[in-house]
PDB file of N, CA and C in Angstrom:
ATOM      1  N   MET A   3       0.795  -1.202  -0.053  1.00 54.00           N
ATOM      2  CA  MET A   3      -0.063  -0.039   0.005  1.00 54.00           C
ATOM      3  C   MET A   3       1.005   1.394  -0.092  1.00 54.00           C
ATOM      4  N   SER A   4       0.584   2.140  -0.935  1.00 53.00           N
ATOM      5  CA  SER A   4       1.410   3.491  -0.911  1.00 53.00           C
ATOM      6  C   SER A   4       0.284   4.462  -0.525  1.00 53.00           C
ATOM      7  N   THR A   5       1.018   5.637  -0.052  1.00 60.00           N
ATOM      8  CA  THR A   5       0.382   6.893   0.146  1.00 60.00           C
ATOM      9  C   THR A   5       0.804   7.793  -0.616  1.00 60.00           C
ATOM     10  N   ALA A   6      -0.013   8.322  -1.691  1.00 65.00           N
ATOM     11  CA  ALA A   6       0.391   9.394  -2.437  1.00 65.00           C
ATOM     12  C   ALA A   6       0.025  10.718  -1.987  1.00 65.00           C
ATOM     13  N   THR A   7       0.846  11.568  -2.293  1.00 73.00           N
ATOM     14  CA  THR A   7       0.777  12.873  -2.020  1.00 73.00           C
ATOM     15  C   THR A   7       0.409  13.846  -3.293  1.00 73.00           C
ATOM     16  N   VAL A   8       0.030  15.208  -2.944  1.00 74.00           N
ATOM     17  CA  VAL A   8      -0.079  16.073  -4.214  1.00 74.00           C
ATOM     18  C   VAL A   8       1.007  16.311  -4.810  1.00 74.00           C
ATOM     19  N   ARG A   9       1.136  16.045  -6.128  1.00 86.00           N
ATOM     20  CA  ARG A   9       2.508  16.302  -6.888  1.00 86.00           C
ATOM     21  C   ARG A   9       2.421  17.814  -7.142  1.00 86.00           C
ATOM     22  N   ALA A  10       3.770  18.367  -7.343  1.00 86.00           N
ATOM     23  CA  ALA A  10       4.046  19.823  -7.849  1.00 86.00           C
ATOM     24  C   ALA A  10       2.865  20.223  -8.798  1.00 86.00           C
ATOM     25  N   GLY A  11       2.031  21.192  -8.629  1.00 79.00           N
ATOM     26  CA  GLY A  11       1.261  21.886  -9.427  1.00 79.00           C
ATOM     27  C   GLY A  11      -0.016  21.163  -9.790  1.00 79.00           C
ATOM     28  N   GLU A  12      -0.298  19.931  -9.135  1.00 88.00           N
ATOM     29  CA  GLU A  12      -1.278  19.189  -9.412  1.00 88.00           C
ATOM     30  C   GLU A  12      -2.609  19.768  -9.110  1.00 88.00           C
ATOM     31  N   PHE A  13      -2.511  20.703  -8.047  1.00 89.00           N
ATOM     32  CA  PHE A  13      -3.817  21.493  -7.574  1.00 89.00           C
ATOM     33  C   PHE A  13      -4.302  22.487  -8.711  1.00 89.00           C
ATOM     34  N   LEU A  14      -3.422  22.887  -9.610  1.00 90.00           N
ATOM     35  CA  LEU A  14      -3.902  23.712 -10.792  1.00 90.00           C
ATOM     36  C   LEU A  14      -4.905  23.284 -11.650  1.00 90.00           C
ATOM     37  N   VAL A  15      -5.828  24.077 -11.957  1.00 91.00           N
ATOM     38  CA  VAL A  15      -6.940  23.847 -12.934  1.00 91.00           C
ATOM     39  C   VAL A  15      -6.477  24.464 -14.249  1.00 91.00           C
ATOM     40  N   SER A  16      -6.124  25.715 -13.896  1.00 92.00           N
ATOM     41  CA  SER A  16      -5.594  26.408 -15.229  1.00 92.00           C
ATOM     42  C   SER A  16      -4.766  27.616 -14.551  1.00 92.00           C
ATOM     43  N   GLU A  17      -3.766  28.201 -15.428  1.00 92.00           N
ATOM     44  CA  GLU A  17      -2.999  29.342 -14.945  1.00 92.00           C
ATOM     45  C   GLU A  17      -2.850  30.191 -16.264  1.00 92.00           C
ATOM     46  N   ALA A  18      -2.341  31.499 -16.015  1.00 92.00           N
ATOM     47  CA  ALA A  18      -2.029  32.400 -17.218  1.00 92.00           C
ATOM     48  C   ALA A  18      -0.768  31.765 -18.166  1.00 92.00           C
ATOM     49  N   ASN A  19      -0.771  32.480 -19.385  1.00 91.00           N
ATOM     50  CA  ASN A  19       0.372  31.838 -20.233  1.00 91.00           C
ATOM     51  C   ASN A  19       1.609  32.259 -19.538  1.00 91.00           C
ATOM     52  N   GLY A  20       2.645  31.509 -20.023  1.00 87.00           N
ATOM     53  CA  GLY A  20       4.114  31.718 -19.436  1.00 87.00           C
ATOM     54  C   GLY A  20       4.069  31.522 -17.958  1.00 87.00           C
ATOM     55  N   GLU A  21       4.761  32.355 -17.301  1.00 87.00           N
ATOM     56  CA  GLU A  21       4.971  32.298 -15.791  1.00 87.00           C
ATOM     57  C   GLU A  21       4.139  33.449 -15.136  1.00 87.00           C
ATOM     58  N   ARG A  22       3.345  34.003 -15.798  1.00 93.00           N
ATOM     59  CA  ARG A  22       2.575  35.176 -15.185  1.00 93.00           C
ATOM     60  C   ARG A  22       1.844  34.798 -13.935  1.00 93.00           C
ATOM     61  N   SER A  23       1.242  33.578 -13.549  1.00 95.00           N
ATOM     62  CA  SER A  23       0.727  33.177 -12.403  1.00 95.00           C
ATOM     63  C   SER A  23       1.763  32.886 -11.350  1.00 95.00           C
ATOM     64  N   ARG A  24       3.001  32.651 -11.558  1.00 95.00           N
ATOM     65  CA  ARG A  24       3.994  32.339 -10.670  1.00 95.00           C
ATOM     66  C   ARG A  24       4.887  33.519 -10.098  1.00 95.00           C
ATOM     67  N   GLU A  25       5.303  33.096  -8.817  1.00 96.00           N
ATOM     68  CA  GLU A  25       6.317  34.047  -8.243  1.00 96.00           C
ATOM     69  C   GLU A  25       7.189  33.159  -7.462  1.00 96.00           C
ATOM     70  N   SER A  26       8.473  33.758  -7.226  1.00 97.00           N
ATOM     71  CA  SER A  26       9.392  33.167  -6.192  1.00 97.00           C
ATOM     72  C   SER A  26       9.299  33.940  -4.951  1.00 97.00           C
ATOM     73  N   VAL A  27       9.134  33.272  -3.835  1.00 98.00           N
ATOM     74  CA  VAL A  27       8.831  33.778  -2.440  1.00 98.00           C
ATOM     75  C   VAL A  27      10.131  33.299  -1.519  1.00 98.00           C
ATOM     76  N   THR A  28      10.265  33.837  -0.347  1.00 98.00           N
ATOM     77  CA  THR A  28      11.040  33.238   0.707  1.00 98.00           C
ATOM     78  C   THR A  28      10.088  32.514   1.668  1.00 98.00           C
ATOM     79  N   LEU A  29      10.289  31.354   1.914  1.00 97.00           N
ATOM     80  CA  LEU A  29       9.462  30.494   2.633  1.00 97.00           C
ATOM     81  C   LEU A  29      10.074  30.273   3.991  1.00 97.00           C
ATOM     82  N   THR A  30       9.498  30.310   5.002  1.00 97.00           N
ATOM     83  CA  THR A  30       9.832  29.988   6.408  1.00 97.00           C
ATOM     84  C   THR A  30       8.918  28.941   6.855  1.00 97.00           C
ATOM     85  N   GLY A  31       9.324  27.890   7.730  1.00 94.00           N
ATOM     86  CA  GLY A  31       8.621  26.903   8.258  1.00 94.00           C
ATOM     87  C   GLY A  31       8.350  25.771   7.368  1.00 94.00           C
ATOM     88  N   GLY A  32       7.524  24.809   7.645  1.00 90.00           N
ATOM     89  CA  GLY A  32       7.456  23.632   6.967  1.00 90.00           C
ATOM     90  C   GLY A  32       7.831  22.383   7.648  1.00 90.00           C
ATOM     91  N   PRO A  33       7.782  21.384   7.018  1.00 96.00           N
ATOM     92  CA  PRO A  33       7.789  21.111   5.615  1.00 96.00           C
ATOM     93  C   PRO A  33       6.292  21.345   5.068  1.00 96.00           C
ATOM     94  N   TYR A  34       6.098  21.747   3.863  1.00 96.00           N
ATOM     95  CA  TYR A  34       4.809  21.901   3.106  1.00 96.00           C
ATOM     96  C   TYR A  34       4.868  21.223   1.867  1.00 96.00           C
ATOM     97  N   LEU A  35       3.793  20.797   1.687  1.00 95.00           N
ATOM     98  CA  LEU A  35       3.454  20.002   0.254  1.00 95.00           C
ATOM     99  C   LEU A  35       2.834  20.885  -0.726  1.00 95.00           C
ATOM    100  N   PRO A  36       3.010  20.591  -2.000  1.00 95.00           N
ATOM    101  CA  PRO A  36       2.026  21.476  -2.981  1.00 95.00           C
ATOM    102  C   PRO A  36       0.664  21.619  -2.604  1.00 95.00           C
ATOM    103  N   GLY A  37       0.214  22.975  -2.900  1.00 95.00           N
ATOM    104  CA  GLY A  37      -1.074  23.231  -2.640  1.00 95.00           C
ATOM    105  C   GLY A  37      -1.237  23.822  -1.333  1.00 95.00           C
ATOM    106  N   GLN A  38      -0.376  24.021  -0.403  1.00 96.00           N
ATOM    107  CA  GLN A  38      -0.376  24.579   0.847  1.00 96.00           C
ATOM    108  C   GLN A  38      -0.689  26.087   0.688  1.00 96.00           C
ATOM    109  N   VAL A  39      -1.726  26.648   1.338  1.00 98.00           N
ATOM    110  CA  VAL A  39      -2.153  27.958   1.313  1.00 98.00           C
ATOM    111  C   VAL A  39      -1.056  28.804   2.253  1.00 98.00           C
ATOM    112  N   LEU A  40      -0.669  29.982   1.791  1.00 98.00           N
ATOM    113  CA  LEU A  40       0.503  30.525   2.579  1.00 98.00           C
ATOM    114  C   LEU A  40      -0.029  32.124   2.675  1.00 98.00           C
ATOM    115  N   GLY A  41       0.338  32.444   3.902  1.00 97.00           N
ATOM    116  CA  GLY A  41       0.184  34.026   4.080  1.00 97.00           C
ATOM    117  C   GLY A  41       1.508  34.637   4.346  1.00 97.00           C
ATOM    118  N   VAL A  42       1.602  35.827   4.449  1.00 97.00           N
ATOM    119  CA  VAL A  42       2.894  36.661   4.576  1.00 97.00           C
ATOM    120  C   VAL A  42       3.110  37.293   6.002  1.00 97.00           C
ATOM    121  N   VAL A  43       4.088  37.016   6.565  1.00 97.00           N
ATOM    122  CA  VAL A  43       4.455  37.433   7.973  1.00 97.00           C
ATOM    123  C   VAL A  43       4.591  38.984   7.525  1.00 97.00           C
ATOM    124  N   THR A  44       4.017  39.909   8.216  1.00 97.00           N
ATOM    125  CA  THR A  44       4.129  41.379   8.140  1.00 97.00           C
ATOM    126  C   THR A  44       5.443  41.789   8.365  1.00 97.00           C
ATOM    127  N   ALA A  45       5.972  41.510   9.525  1.00 96.00           N
ATOM    128  CA  ALA A  45       7.289  42.007   9.994  1.00 96.00           C
ATOM    129  C   ALA A  45       8.344  41.584   9.133  1.00 96.00           C
ATOM    130  N   SER A  46       8.443  40.360   8.478  1.00 96.00           N
ATOM    131  CA  SER A  46       9.604  39.958   7.640  1.00 96.00           C
ATOM    132  C   SER A  46       9.490  39.790   6.212  1.00 96.00           C
ATOM    133  N   GLY A  47       8.023  39.616   5.762  1.00 97.00           N
ATOM    134  CA  GLY A  47       7.653  39.501   4.386  1.00 97.00           C
ATOM    135  C   GLY A  47       7.939  38.100   3.859  1.00 97.00           C
ATOM    136  N   LYS A  48       8.207  37.178   4.810  1.00 97.00           N
ATOM    137  CA  LYS A  48       8.514  35.849   4.441  1.00 97.00           C
ATOM    138  C   LYS A  48       6.934  35.113   4.533  1.00 97.00           C
ATOM    139  N   HIS A  49       7.005  34.022   3.576  1.00 98.00           N
ATOM    140  CA  HIS A  49       5.653  33.473   3.500  1.00 98.00           C
ATOM    141  C   HIS A  49       5.724  32.206   4.324  1.00 98.00           C
ATOM    142  N   THR A  50       4.651  31.819   4.985  1.00 97.00           N
ATOM    143  CA  THR A  50       4.496  30.786   5.825  1.00 97.00           C
ATOM    144  C   THR A  50       3.072  30.141   5.832  1.00 97.00           C
ATOM    145  N   ALA A  51       2.732  29.092   6.570  1.00 97.00           N
ATOM    146  CA  ALA A  51       1.381  28.524   6.359  1.00 97.00           C
ATOM    147  C   ALA A  51       0.240  29.656   6.748  1.00 97.00           C
ATOM    148  N   TYR A  52      -0.689  29.740   6.173  1.00 97.00           N
ATOM    149  CA  TYR A  52      -2.027  30.512   6.533  1.00 97.00           C
ATOM    150  C   TYR A  52      -2.422  30.122   7.667  1.00 97.00           C
ATOM    151  N   ALA A  53      -2.897  31.124   8.571  1.00 96.00           N
ATOM    152  CA  ALA A  53      -3.393  30.657   9.902  1.00 96.00           C
ATOM    153  C   ALA A  53      -4.372  31.654  10.195  1.00 96.00           C
ATOM    154  N   SER A  54      -5.735  31.195  10.108  1.00 94.00           N
ATOM    155  CA  SER A  54      -6.870  32.218  10.205  1.00 94.00           C
ATOM    156  C   SER A  54      -6.851  32.983  11.564  1.00 94.00           C
ATOM    157  N   GLY A  55      -6.508  32.583  12.589  1.00 92.00           N
ATOM    158  CA  GLY A  55      -6.470  33.055  13.890  1.00 92.00           C
ATOM    159  C   GLY A  55      -5.401  33.970  14.345  1.00 92.00           C
ATOM    160  N   ALA A  56      -4.435  34.018  13.470  1.00 95.00           N
ATOM    161  CA  ALA A  56      -3.044  34.716  13.525  1.00 95.00           C
ATOM    162  C   ALA A  56      -3.173  36.281  13.709  1.00 95.00           C
ATOM    163  N   THR A  57      -2.403  36.927  14.071  1.00 95.00           N
ATOM    164  CA  THR A  57      -2.270  38.544  14.191  1.00 95.00           C
ATOM    165  C   THR A  57      -1.029  39.040  13.591  1.00 95.00           C
ATOM    166  N   ASN A  58      -0.292  38.166  12.878  1.00 96.00           N
ATOM    167  CA  ASN A  58       0.943  38.552  12.232  1.00 96.00           C
ATOM    168  C   ASN A  58       0.912  38.860  10.630  1.00 96.00           C
ATOM    169  N   GLY A  59      -0.146  38.836  10.094  1.00 95.00           N
ATOM    170  CA  GLY A  59      -0.159  38.861   8.666  1.00 95.00           C
ATOM    171  C   GLY A  59      -0.615  37.427   7.998  1.00 95.00           C
ATOM    172  N   THR A  60      -0.389  36.386   8.620  1.00 96.00           N
ATOM    173  CA  THR A  60      -0.681  35.169   8.038  1.00 96.00           C
ATOM    174  C   THR A  60      -1.991  34.812   8.080  1.00 96.00           C
ATOM    175  N   GLU A  61      -2.922  35.614   8.743  1.00 97.00           N
ATOM    176  CA  GLU A  61      -4.440  35.533   8.837  1.00 97.00           C
ATOM    177  C   GLU A  61      -5.013  35.902   7.368  1.00 97.00           C
ATOM    178  N   THR A  62      -4.178  36.319   6.515  1.00 97.00           N
ATOM    179  CA  THR A  62      -4.772  36.515   5.202  1.00 97.00           C
ATOM    180  C   THR A  62      -4.138  35.679   4.219  1.00 97.00           C
ATOM    181  N   ALA A  63      -4.800  34.867   3.617  1.00 97.00           N
ATOM    182  CA  ALA A  63      -4.226  33.817   2.710  1.00 97.00           C
ATOM    183  C   ALA A  63      -3.645  34.791   1.472  1.00 97.00           C
ATOM    184  N   ALA A  64      -2.481  34.559   0.895  1.00 97.00           N
ATOM    185  CA  ALA A  64      -1.852  35.246  -0.241  1.00 97.00           C
ATOM    186  C   ALA A  64      -1.595  34.535  -1.381  1.00 97.00           C
ATOM    187  N   VAL A  65      -1.040  33.243  -1.375  1.00 98.00           N
ATOM    188  CA  VAL A  65      -0.517  32.473  -2.387  1.00 98.00           C
ATOM    189  C   VAL A  65      -0.688  30.968  -2.150  1.00 98.00           C
ATOM    190  N   VAL A  66      -0.490  30.243  -3.073  1.00 97.00           N
ATOM    191  CA  VAL A  66      -0.483  28.770  -3.038  1.00 97.00           C
ATOM    192  C   VAL A  66       0.850  28.173  -3.585  1.00 97.00           C
ATOM    193  N   LEU A  67       1.583  27.350  -2.467  1.00 97.00           N
ATOM    194  CA  LEU A  67       2.760  26.788  -2.864  1.00 97.00           C
ATOM    195  C   LEU A  67       2.698  25.852  -4.090  1.00 97.00           C
ATOM    196  N   TYR A  68       3.560  26.102  -4.948  1.00 96.00           N
ATOM    197  CA  TYR A  68       3.451  25.124  -6.290  1.00 96.00           C
ATOM    198  C   TYR A  68       4.117  23.645  -6.003  1.00 96.00           C
ATOM    199  N   GLY A  69       5.304  23.630  -5.428  1.00 95.00           N
ATOM    200  CA  GLY A  69       5.672  22.514  -5.160  1.00 95.00           C
ATOM    201  C   GLY A  69       6.296  22.280  -3.748  1.00 95.00           C
ATOM    202  N   PRO A  70       6.758  21.033  -3.313  1.00 96.00           N
ATOM    203  CA  PRO A  70       7.132  20.791  -2.053  1.00 96.00           C
ATOM    204  C   PRO A  70       8.276  21.674  -1.654  1.00 96.00           C
ATOM    205  N   ALA A  71       8.333  22.183  -0.381  1.00 96.00           N
ATOM    206  CA  ALA A  71       9.493  23.036   0.181  1.00 96.00           C
ATOM    207  C   ALA A  71       9.428  22.856   1.804  1.00 96.00           C
ATOM    208  N   ASP A  72      10.622  23.091   2.221  1.00 96.00           N
ATOM    209  CA  ASP A  72      10.842  22.938   3.673  1.00 96.00           C
ATOM    210  C   ASP A  72      11.681  24.021   4.101  1.00 96.00           C
ATOM    211  N   GLY A  73      11.172  25.012   4.840  1.00 95.00           N
ATOM    212  CA  GLY A  73      11.915  26.119   5.458  1.00 95.00           C
ATOM    213  C   GLY A  73      11.927  26.051   6.960  1.00 95.00           C
ATOM    214  N   SER A  74      12.101  24.737   7.462  1.00 95.00           N
ATOM    215  CA  SER A  74      12.008  24.580   8.917  1.00 95.00           C
ATOM    216  C   SER A  74      13.257  24.794   9.384  1.00 95.00           C
ATOM    217  N   ALA A  75      14.450  24.378   8.735  1.00 96.00           N
ATOM    218  CA  ALA A  75      15.681  24.435   9.229  1.00 96.00           C
ATOM    219  C   ALA A  75      16.353  25.784   8.882  1.00 96.00           C
ATOM    220  N   ALA A  76      15.945  26.288   7.721  1.00 96.00           N
ATOM    221  CA  ALA A  76      16.415  27.618   7.273  1.00 96.00           C
ATOM    222  C   ALA A  76      15.394  28.128   6.133  1.00 96.00           C
ATOM    223  N   ASP A  77      15.381  29.387   5.945  1.00 97.00           N
ATOM    224  CA  ASP A  77      14.462  29.918   4.906  1.00 97.00           C
ATOM    225  C   ASP A  77      15.039  29.365   3.589  1.00 97.00           C
ATOM    226  N   VAL A  78      13.977  29.053   2.541  1.00 97.00           N
ATOM    227  CA  VAL A  78      14.214  28.827   1.359  1.00 97.00           C
ATOM    228  C   VAL A  78      13.307  29.436   0.239  1.00 97.00           C
ATOM    229  N   SER A  79      13.890  29.516  -0.902  1.00 97.00           N
ATOM    230  CA  SER A  79      13.154  30.171  -2.070  1.00 97.00           C
ATOM    231  C   SER A  79      11.913  29.089  -2.606  1.00 97.00           C
ATOM    232  N   ALA A  80      10.825  29.499  -2.777  1.00 97.00           N
ATOM    233  CA  ALA A  80       9.932  28.598  -3.335  1.00 97.00           C
ATOM    234  C   ALA A  80       8.912  29.299  -4.297  1.00 97.00           C
ATOM    235  N   ALA A  81       8.508  28.391  -5.300  1.00 97.00           N
ATOM    236  CA  ALA A  81       7.637  28.769  -6.215  1.00 97.00           C
ATOM    237  C   ALA A  81       6.217  28.781  -5.743  1.00 97.00           C
ATOM    238  N   VAL A  82       5.498  29.972  -5.990  1.00 98.00           N
ATOM    239  CA  VAL A  82       3.939  29.865  -5.472  1.00 98.00           C
ATOM    240  C   VAL A  82       3.048  30.373  -6.840  1.00 98.00           C
ATOM    241  N   ILE A  83       1.967  30.110  -6.725  1.00 97.00           N
ATOM    242  CA  ILE A  83       0.862  30.600  -7.575  1.00 97.00           C
ATOM    243  C   ILE A  83       0.416  31.979  -6.836  1.00 97.00           C
ATOM    244  N   ALA A  84       0.502  33.092  -7.477  1.00 97.00           N
ATOM    245  CA  ALA A  84       0.353  34.194  -6.934  1.00 97.00           C
ATOM    246  C   ALA A  84      -1.086  34.951  -7.505  1.00 97.00           C
ATOM    247  N   ARG A  85      -1.346  34.696  -8.810  1.00 96.00           N
ATOM    248  CA  ARG A  85      -2.254  35.390  -9.479  1.00 96.00           C
ATOM    249  C   ARG A  85      -2.882  34.609 -10.790  1.00 96.00           C
ATOM    250  N   ASP A  86      -3.888  35.198 -11.227  1.00 95.00           N
ATOM    251  CA  ASP A  86      -4.564  34.651 -12.503  1.00 95.00           C
ATOM    252  C   ASP A  86      -4.488  33.185 -12.723  1.00 95.00           C
ATOM    253  N   ALA A  87      -5.049  32.309 -11.778  1.00 96.00           N
ATOM    254  CA  ALA A  87      -5.123  30.941 -11.745  1.00 96.00           C
ATOM    255  C   ALA A  87      -6.461  30.326 -11.219  1.00 96.00           C
ATOM    256  N   GLU A  88      -6.811  29.072 -11.723  1.00 97.00           N
ATOM    257  CA  GLU A  88      -7.756  28.395 -10.999  1.00 97.00           C
ATOM    258  C   GLU A  88      -7.220  27.133 -10.257  1.00 97.00           C
ATOM    259  N   VAL A  89      -7.577  26.977  -9.201  1.00 97.00           N
ATOM    260  CA  VAL A  89      -7.194  25.826  -8.428  1.00 97.00           C
ATOM    261  C   VAL A  89      -8.225  24.785  -7.923  1.00 97.00           C
ATOM    262  N   SER A  90      -7.986  23.607  -7.595  1.00 95.00           N
ATOM    263  CA  SER A  90      -8.930  22.663  -7.160  1.00 95.00           C
ATOM    264  C   SER A  90      -8.860  22.883  -5.651  1.00 95.00           C
ATOM    265  N   GLU A  91      -9.973  23.145  -5.076  1.00 95.00           N
ATOM    266  CA  GLU A  91     -10.143  23.479  -3.733  1.00 95.00           C
ATOM    267  C   GLU A  91      -9.835  22.209  -2.804  1.00 95.00           C
ATOM    268  N   VAL A  92     -10.192  21.076  -3.434  1.00 94.00           N
ATOM    269  CA  VAL A  92     -10.102  19.728  -2.581  1.00 94.00           C
ATOM    270  C   VAL A  92      -8.579  19.425  -2.527  1.00 94.00           C
ATOM    271  N   LEU A  93      -7.624  20.069  -3.324  1.00 95.00           N
ATOM    272  CA  LEU A  93      -6.223  19.846  -3.323  1.00 95.00           C
ATOM    273  C   LEU A  93      -5.376  20.696  -2.568  1.00 95.00           C
ATOM    274  N   LEU A  94      -6.210  21.801  -2.073  1.00 95.00           N
ATOM    275  CA  LEU A  94      -5.492  22.779  -1.197  1.00 95.00           C
ATOM    276  C   LEU A  94      -5.511  22.393   0.137  1.00 95.00           C
ATOM    277  N   THR A  95      -4.135  22.747   1.001  1.00 94.00           N
ATOM    278  CA  THR A  95      -4.119  22.472   2.245  1.00 94.00           C
ATOM    279  C   THR A  95      -4.160  23.716   3.115  1.00 94.00           C
ATOM    280  N   GLY A  96      -4.971  23.729   4.037  1.00 93.00           N
ATOM    281  CA  GLY A  96      -5.132  24.782   5.075  1.00 93.00           C
ATOM    282  C   GLY A  96      -6.223  25.853   4.613  1.00 93.00           C
ATOM    283  N   ALA A  97      -6.855  25.517   3.594  1.00 95.00           N
ATOM    284  CA  ALA A  97      -7.884  26.589   3.124  1.00 95.00           C
ATOM    285  C   ALA A  97      -9.250  26.447   3.896  1.00 95.00           C
ATOM    286  N   ASP A  98      -9.760  27.482   4.330  1.00 96.00           N
ATOM    287  CA  ASP A  98     -10.950  27.551   5.074  1.00 96.00           C
ATOM    288  C   ASP A  98     -11.791  28.666   4.072  1.00 96.00           C
ATOM    289  N   ALA A  99     -13.046  28.890   4.376  1.00 97.00           N
ATOM    290  CA  ALA A  99     -13.911  29.903   3.708  1.00 97.00           C
ATOM    291  C   ALA A  99     -13.272  31.309   3.478  1.00 97.00           C
ATOM    292  N   ASP A 100     -12.615  31.750   4.533  1.00 97.00           N
ATOM    293  CA  ASP A 100     -12.030  33.010   4.433  1.00 97.00           C
ATOM    294  C   ASP A 100     -10.696  33.090   3.684  1.00 97.00           C
ATOM    295  N   ALA A 101      -9.961  31.903   3.442  1.00 97.00           N
ATOM    296  CA  ALA A 101      -8.756  31.737   2.670  1.00 97.00           C
ATOM    297  C   ALA A 101      -9.111  31.642   1.239  1.00 97.00           C
ATOM    298  N   ILE A 102     -10.238  30.997   0.939  1.00 97.00           N
ATOM    299  CA  ILE A 102     -10.674  30.937  -0.508  1.00 97.00           C
ATOM    300  C   ILE A 102     -11.123  32.355  -0.897  1.00 97.00           C
ATOM    301  N   ALA A 103     -11.759  33.272  -0.065  1.00 97.00           N
ATOM    302  CA  ALA A 103     -12.104  34.513  -0.217  1.00 97.00           C
ATOM    303  C   ALA A 103     -10.873  35.329  -0.529  1.00 97.00           C
ATOM    304  N   ASP A 104      -9.901  35.187   0.356  1.00 97.00           N
ATOM    305  CA  ASP A 104      -8.676  36.042   0.106  1.00 97.00           C
ATOM    306  C   ASP A 104      -8.092  35.755  -1.145  1.00 97.00           C
ATOM    307  N   LEU A 105      -7.876  34.556  -1.586  1.00 97.00           N
ATOM    308  CA  LEU A 105      -7.186  34.147  -2.685  1.00 97.00           C
ATOM    309  C   LEU A 105      -7.933  34.463  -3.881  1.00 97.00           C
ATOM    310  N   ALA A 106      -9.407  34.474  -3.717  1.00 97.00           N
ATOM    311  CA  ALA A 106     -10.099  35.088  -5.005  1.00 97.00           C
ATOM    312  C   ALA A 106      -9.953  36.512  -5.272  1.00 97.00           C
ATOM    313  N   ALA A 107      -9.611  37.339  -4.231  1.00 97.00           N
ATOM    314  CA  ALA A 107      -9.359  38.741  -4.160  1.00 97.00           C
ATOM    315  C   ALA A 107      -8.022  38.917  -4.895  1.00 97.00           C
ATOM    316  N   ALA A 108      -7.124  37.831  -4.799  1.00 95.00           N
ATOM    317  CA  ALA A 108      -5.768  38.006  -5.470  1.00 95.00           C
ATOM    318  C   ALA A 108      -5.786  37.554  -6.888  1.00 95.00           C
ATOM    319  N   GLY A 109      -6.963  36.984  -7.332  1.00 96.00           N
ATOM    320  CA  GLY A 109      -7.096  36.431  -8.641  1.00 96.00           C
ATOM    321  C   GLY A 109      -6.819  35.069  -8.791  1.00 96.00           C
ATOM    322  N   ILE A 110      -6.880  34.248  -7.651  1.00 97.00           N
ATOM    323  CA  ILE A 110      -6.653  32.747  -7.525  1.00 97.00           C
ATOM    324  C   ILE A 110      -8.120  32.205  -7.237  1.00 97.00           C
ATOM    325  N   ILE A 111      -8.685  31.593  -8.137  1.00 96.00           N
ATOM    326  CA  ILE A 111     -10.193  31.135  -8.113  1.00 96.00           C
ATOM    327  C   ILE A 111     -10.214  29.529  -7.613  1.00 96.00           C
ATOM    328  N   SER A 112     -10.853  29.245  -6.733  1.00 95.00           N
ATOM    329  CA  SER A 112     -11.056  27.859  -6.290  1.00 95.00           C
ATOM    330  C   SER A 112     -12.375  27.195  -7.151  1.00 95.00           C
ATOM    331  N   ARG A 113     -12.212  26.053  -7.550  1.00 92.00           N
ATOM    332  CA  ARG A 113     -13.210  25.342  -8.295  1.00 92.00           C
ATOM    333  C   ARG A 113     -13.483  24.083  -7.594  1.00 92.00           C
TER     334      ARG A 113
END
């Protein structure tokens, strides 16, 4: 028996031409799998897991992690979906209704 995880970009339904939908960000914390909803820590500008009850900026969902990344030992650069994309809601990690609304405001639509 094997346990499969979400592959890089598997959560994407569609994205803009070229790399318009993607950005590179500094990621802290983890390990995270593709589809992790991320917020931005206001004080540092670094991305980490969205946390609805937080008060440090991560209470607002900003982007979705494209591939697996682990910034738990040290910050790493990671690719994210930041705009102009459709994503499969069931393949997102950490998304709640508020996160879905935040992502929609950024142009990332959940299907």
